[in-house]
PDB file of C-alpha atoms in Angstrom:
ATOM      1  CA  UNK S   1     -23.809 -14.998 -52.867  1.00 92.00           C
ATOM      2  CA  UNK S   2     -22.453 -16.118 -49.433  1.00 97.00           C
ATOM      3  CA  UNK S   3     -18.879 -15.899 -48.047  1.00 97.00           C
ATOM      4  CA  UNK S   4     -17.288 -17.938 -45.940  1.00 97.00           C
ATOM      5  CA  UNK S   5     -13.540 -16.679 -44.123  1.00 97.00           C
ATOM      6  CA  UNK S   6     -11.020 -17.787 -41.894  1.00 97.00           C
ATOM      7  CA  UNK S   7      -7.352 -16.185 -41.475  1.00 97.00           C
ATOM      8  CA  UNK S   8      -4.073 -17.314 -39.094  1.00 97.00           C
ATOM      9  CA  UNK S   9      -0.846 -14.819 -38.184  1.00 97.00           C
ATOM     10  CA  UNK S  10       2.390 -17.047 -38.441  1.00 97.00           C
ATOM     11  CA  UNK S  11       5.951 -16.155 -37.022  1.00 96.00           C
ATOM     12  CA  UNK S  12       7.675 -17.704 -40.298  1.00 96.00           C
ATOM     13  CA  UNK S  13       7.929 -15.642 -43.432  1.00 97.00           C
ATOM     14  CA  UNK S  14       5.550 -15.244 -46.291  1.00 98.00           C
ATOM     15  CA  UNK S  15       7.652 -17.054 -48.767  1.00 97.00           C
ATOM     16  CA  UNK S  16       7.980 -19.926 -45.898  1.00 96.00           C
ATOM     17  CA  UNK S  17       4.226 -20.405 -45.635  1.00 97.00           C
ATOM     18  CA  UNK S  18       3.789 -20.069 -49.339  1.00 98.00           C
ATOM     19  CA  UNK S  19       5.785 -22.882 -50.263  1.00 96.00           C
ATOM     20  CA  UNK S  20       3.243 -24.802 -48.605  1.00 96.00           C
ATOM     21  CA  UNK S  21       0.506 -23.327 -49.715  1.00 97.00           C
ATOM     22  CA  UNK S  22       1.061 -23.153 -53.257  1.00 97.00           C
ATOM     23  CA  UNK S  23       1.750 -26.819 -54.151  1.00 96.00           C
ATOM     24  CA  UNK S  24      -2.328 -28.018 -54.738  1.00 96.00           C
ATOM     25  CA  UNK S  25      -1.722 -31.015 -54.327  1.00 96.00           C
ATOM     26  CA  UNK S  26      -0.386 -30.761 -50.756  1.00 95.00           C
ATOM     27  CA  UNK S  27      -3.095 -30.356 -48.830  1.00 96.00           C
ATOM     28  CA  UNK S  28      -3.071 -34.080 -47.240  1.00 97.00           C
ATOM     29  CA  UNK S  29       0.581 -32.534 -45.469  1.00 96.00           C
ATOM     30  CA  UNK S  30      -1.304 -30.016 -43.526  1.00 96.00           C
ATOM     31  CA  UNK S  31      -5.155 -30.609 -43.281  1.00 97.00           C
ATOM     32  CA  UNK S  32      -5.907 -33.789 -41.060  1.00 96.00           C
ATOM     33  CA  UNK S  33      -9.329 -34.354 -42.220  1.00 96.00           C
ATOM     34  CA  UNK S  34      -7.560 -34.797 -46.008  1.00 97.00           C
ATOM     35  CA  UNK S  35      -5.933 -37.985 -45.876  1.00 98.00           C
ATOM     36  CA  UNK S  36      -4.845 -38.378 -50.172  1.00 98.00           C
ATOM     37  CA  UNK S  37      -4.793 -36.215 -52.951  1.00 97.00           C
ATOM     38  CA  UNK S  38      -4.618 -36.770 -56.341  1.00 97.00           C
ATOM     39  CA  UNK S  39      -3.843 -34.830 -59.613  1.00 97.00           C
ATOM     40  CA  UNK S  40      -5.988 -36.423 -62.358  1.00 96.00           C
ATOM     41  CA  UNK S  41      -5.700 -34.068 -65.295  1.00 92.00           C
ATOM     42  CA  UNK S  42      -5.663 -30.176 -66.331  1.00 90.00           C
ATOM     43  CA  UNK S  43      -1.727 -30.613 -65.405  1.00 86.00           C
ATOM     44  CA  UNK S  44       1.079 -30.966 -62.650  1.00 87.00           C
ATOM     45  CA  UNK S  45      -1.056 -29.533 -59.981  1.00 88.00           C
ATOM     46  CA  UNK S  46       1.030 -25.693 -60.634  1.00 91.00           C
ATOM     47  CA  UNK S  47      -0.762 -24.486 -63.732  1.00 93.00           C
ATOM     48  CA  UNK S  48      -4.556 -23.623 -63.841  1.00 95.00           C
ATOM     49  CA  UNK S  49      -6.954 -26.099 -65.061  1.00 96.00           C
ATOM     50  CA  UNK S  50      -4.749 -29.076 -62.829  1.00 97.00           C
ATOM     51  CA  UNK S  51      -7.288 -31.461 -61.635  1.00 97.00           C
ATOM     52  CA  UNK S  52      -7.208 -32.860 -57.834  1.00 98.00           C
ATOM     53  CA  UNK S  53      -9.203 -35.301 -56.464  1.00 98.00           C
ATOM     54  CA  UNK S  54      -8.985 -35.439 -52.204  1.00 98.00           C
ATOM     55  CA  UNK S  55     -10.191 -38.010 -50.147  1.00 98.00           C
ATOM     56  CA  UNK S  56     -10.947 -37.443 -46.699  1.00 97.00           C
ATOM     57  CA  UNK S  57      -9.811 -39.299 -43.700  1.00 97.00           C
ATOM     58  CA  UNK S  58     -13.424 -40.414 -43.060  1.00 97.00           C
ATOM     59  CA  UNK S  59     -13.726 -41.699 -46.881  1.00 97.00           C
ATOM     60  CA  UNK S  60     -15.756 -38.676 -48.543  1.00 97.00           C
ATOM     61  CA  UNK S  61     -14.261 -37.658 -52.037  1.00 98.00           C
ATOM     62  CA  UNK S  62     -13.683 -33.937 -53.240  1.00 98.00           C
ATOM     63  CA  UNK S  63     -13.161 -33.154 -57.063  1.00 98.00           C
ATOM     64  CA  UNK S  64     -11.490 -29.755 -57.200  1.00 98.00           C
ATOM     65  CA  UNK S  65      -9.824 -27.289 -60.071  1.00 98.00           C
ATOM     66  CA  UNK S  66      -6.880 -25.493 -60.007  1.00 98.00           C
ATOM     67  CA  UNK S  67      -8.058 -21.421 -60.930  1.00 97.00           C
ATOM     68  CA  UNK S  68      -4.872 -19.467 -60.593  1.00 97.00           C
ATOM     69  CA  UNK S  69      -1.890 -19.646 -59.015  1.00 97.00           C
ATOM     70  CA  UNK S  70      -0.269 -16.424 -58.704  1.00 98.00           C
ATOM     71  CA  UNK S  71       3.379 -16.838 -56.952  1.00 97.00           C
ATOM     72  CA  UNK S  72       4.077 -12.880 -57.319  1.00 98.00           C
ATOM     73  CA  UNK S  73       1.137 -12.018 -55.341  1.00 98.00           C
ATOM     74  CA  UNK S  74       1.304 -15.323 -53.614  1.00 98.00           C
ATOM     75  CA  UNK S  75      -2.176 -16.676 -54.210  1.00 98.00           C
ATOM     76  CA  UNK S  76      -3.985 -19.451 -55.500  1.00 98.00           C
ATOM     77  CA  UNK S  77      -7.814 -20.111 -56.355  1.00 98.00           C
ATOM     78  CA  UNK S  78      -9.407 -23.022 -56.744  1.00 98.00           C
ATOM     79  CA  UNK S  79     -13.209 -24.330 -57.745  1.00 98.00           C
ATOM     80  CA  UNK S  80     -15.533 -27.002 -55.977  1.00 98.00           C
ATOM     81  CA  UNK S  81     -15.902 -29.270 -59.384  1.00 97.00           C
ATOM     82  CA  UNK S  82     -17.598 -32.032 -56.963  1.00 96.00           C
ATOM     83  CA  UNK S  83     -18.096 -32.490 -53.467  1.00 96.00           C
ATOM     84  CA  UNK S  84     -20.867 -33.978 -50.184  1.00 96.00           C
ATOM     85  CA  UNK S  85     -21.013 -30.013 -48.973  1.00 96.00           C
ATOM     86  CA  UNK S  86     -24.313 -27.787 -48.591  1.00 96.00           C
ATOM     87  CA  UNK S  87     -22.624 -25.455 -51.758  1.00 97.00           C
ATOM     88  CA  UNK S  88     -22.548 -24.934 -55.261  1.00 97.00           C
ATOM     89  CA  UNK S  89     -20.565 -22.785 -57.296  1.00 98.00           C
ATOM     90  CA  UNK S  90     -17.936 -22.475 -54.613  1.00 98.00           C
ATOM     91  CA  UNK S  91     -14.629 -20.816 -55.644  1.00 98.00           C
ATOM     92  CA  UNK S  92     -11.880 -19.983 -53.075  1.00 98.00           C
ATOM     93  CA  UNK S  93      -8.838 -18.034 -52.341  1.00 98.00           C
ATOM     94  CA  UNK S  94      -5.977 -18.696 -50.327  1.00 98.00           C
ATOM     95  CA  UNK S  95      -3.052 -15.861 -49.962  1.00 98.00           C
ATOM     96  CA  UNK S  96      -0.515 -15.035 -48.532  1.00 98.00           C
ATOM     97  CA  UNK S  97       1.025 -11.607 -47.305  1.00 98.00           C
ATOM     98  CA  UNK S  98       4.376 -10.448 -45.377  1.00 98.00           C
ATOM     99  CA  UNK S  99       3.655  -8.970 -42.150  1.00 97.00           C
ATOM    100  CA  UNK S 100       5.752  -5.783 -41.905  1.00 95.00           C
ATOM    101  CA  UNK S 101       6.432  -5.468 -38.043  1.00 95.00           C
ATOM    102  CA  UNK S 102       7.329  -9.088 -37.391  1.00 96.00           C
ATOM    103  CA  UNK S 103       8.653 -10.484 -40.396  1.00 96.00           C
ATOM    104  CA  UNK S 104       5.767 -13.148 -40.272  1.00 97.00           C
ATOM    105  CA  UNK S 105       2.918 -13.994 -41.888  1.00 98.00           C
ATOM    106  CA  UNK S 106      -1.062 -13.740 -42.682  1.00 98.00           C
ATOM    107  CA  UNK S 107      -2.690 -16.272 -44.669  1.00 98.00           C
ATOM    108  CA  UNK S 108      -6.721 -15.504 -45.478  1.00 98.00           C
ATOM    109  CA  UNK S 109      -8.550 -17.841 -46.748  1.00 98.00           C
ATOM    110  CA  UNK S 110     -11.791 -16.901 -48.558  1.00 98.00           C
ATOM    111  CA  UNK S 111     -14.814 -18.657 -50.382  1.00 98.00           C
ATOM    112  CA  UNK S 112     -17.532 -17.256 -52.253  1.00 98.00           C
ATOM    113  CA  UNK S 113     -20.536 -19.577 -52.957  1.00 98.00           C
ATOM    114  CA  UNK S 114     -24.433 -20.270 -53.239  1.00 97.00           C
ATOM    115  CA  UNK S 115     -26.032 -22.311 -50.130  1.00 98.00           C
ATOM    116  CA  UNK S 116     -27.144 -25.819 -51.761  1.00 96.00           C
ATOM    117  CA  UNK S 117     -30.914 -26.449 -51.343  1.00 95.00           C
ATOM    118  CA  UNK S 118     -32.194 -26.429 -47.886  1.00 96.00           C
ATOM    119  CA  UNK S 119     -29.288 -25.032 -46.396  1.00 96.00           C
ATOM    120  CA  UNK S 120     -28.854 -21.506 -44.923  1.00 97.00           C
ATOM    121  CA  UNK S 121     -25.683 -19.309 -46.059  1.00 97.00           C
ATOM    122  CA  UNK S 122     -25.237 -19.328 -42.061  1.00 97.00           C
ATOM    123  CA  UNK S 123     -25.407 -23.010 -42.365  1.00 97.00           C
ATOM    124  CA  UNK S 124     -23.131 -23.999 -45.298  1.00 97.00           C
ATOM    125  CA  UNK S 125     -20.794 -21.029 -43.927  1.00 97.00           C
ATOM    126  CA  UNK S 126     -19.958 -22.772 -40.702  1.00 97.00           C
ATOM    127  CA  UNK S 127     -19.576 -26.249 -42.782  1.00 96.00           C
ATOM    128  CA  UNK S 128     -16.506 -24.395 -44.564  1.00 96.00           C
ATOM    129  CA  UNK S 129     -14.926 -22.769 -41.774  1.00 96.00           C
ATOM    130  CA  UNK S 130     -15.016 -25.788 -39.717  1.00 95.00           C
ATOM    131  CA  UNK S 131     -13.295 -27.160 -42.345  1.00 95.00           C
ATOM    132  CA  UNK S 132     -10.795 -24.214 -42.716  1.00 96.00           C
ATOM    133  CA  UNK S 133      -9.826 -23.947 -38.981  1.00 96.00           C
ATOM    134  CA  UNK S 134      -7.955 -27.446 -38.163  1.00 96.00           C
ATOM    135  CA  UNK S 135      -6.184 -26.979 -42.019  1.00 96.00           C
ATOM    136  CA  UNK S 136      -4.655 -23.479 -40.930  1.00 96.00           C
ATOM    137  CA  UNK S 137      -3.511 -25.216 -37.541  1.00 96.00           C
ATOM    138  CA  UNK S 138      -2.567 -28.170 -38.880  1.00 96.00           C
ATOM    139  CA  UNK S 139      -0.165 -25.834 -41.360  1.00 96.00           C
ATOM    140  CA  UNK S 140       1.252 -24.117 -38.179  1.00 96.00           C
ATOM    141  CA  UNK S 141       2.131 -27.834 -37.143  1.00 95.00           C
ATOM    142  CA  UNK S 142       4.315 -28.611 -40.426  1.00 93.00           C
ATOM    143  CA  UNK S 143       5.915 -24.978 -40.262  1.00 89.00           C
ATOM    144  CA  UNK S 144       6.981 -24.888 -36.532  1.00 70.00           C
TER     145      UNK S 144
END
């Protein structure tokens, strides 16, 4: 199994960034490279099982489902249903915690996953967090 990562401090507060972060079918507000999303079934896009289908700015089309959303511990999963990246059986995690000193906030973002066929787990990693990078800045841009 390979594992893919990417993490970002922000000045605003945990609940702040999690009222982003939480709403799954959001992610077109933050992440240029996601220009639509769409909830198509499995529910309202807050309970597990919600269905969203994204469609990227340069036309590709991600099929994605809802895991857990856990507002306590502020975190939601989600699984790759379909999707034109080197994976399979990807499943990630997004959460966020309070940063004691400052009052802020760290968000971590992590995937587990197998490399696809004739891809490296080097490979397919650096696919995701290219991917994860510009969506954690482009959240500091909507929060700011």
């Amino acid at each position: 199994m390979a594992t893919a990562y990417w993490s970002s401090v922000f000045t605003s507060s945990a609940d702040q960034i999690w009222a982003h972060v939480r709403r799954f079918n959001d992610l077109p507000d933050w992440h240029p490279a996601i220009r639509t999303s769409e909830i198509i079934g499995g529910g309202n896009g807050l309970t597990p099982g919600a269905i969203r289908v994204l469609t990227g700015v340069d036309g590709s089309v991600y099929r994605e489902r809802l895991v857990g959303l856990d507002d306590a511990d502020r975190k939601l999963s989600y699984e790759i249903v379909e999707a034109p990246l080197p994976v399979r059986g990807y499943r990630s995690t997004l959460r966020v915690q309070p940063v004691a000193d400052t009052g802020g906030a760290f968000l971590s973002w992590h995937a587990t996953f197998e490399p696809a066929e004739g891809t490296t787990a080097q490979e397919a990693t650096a696919v995701l967090e290219a991917a994860y990078a510009p969506a954690l800045a482009g959240l500091h841009t909507i929060i700011a």
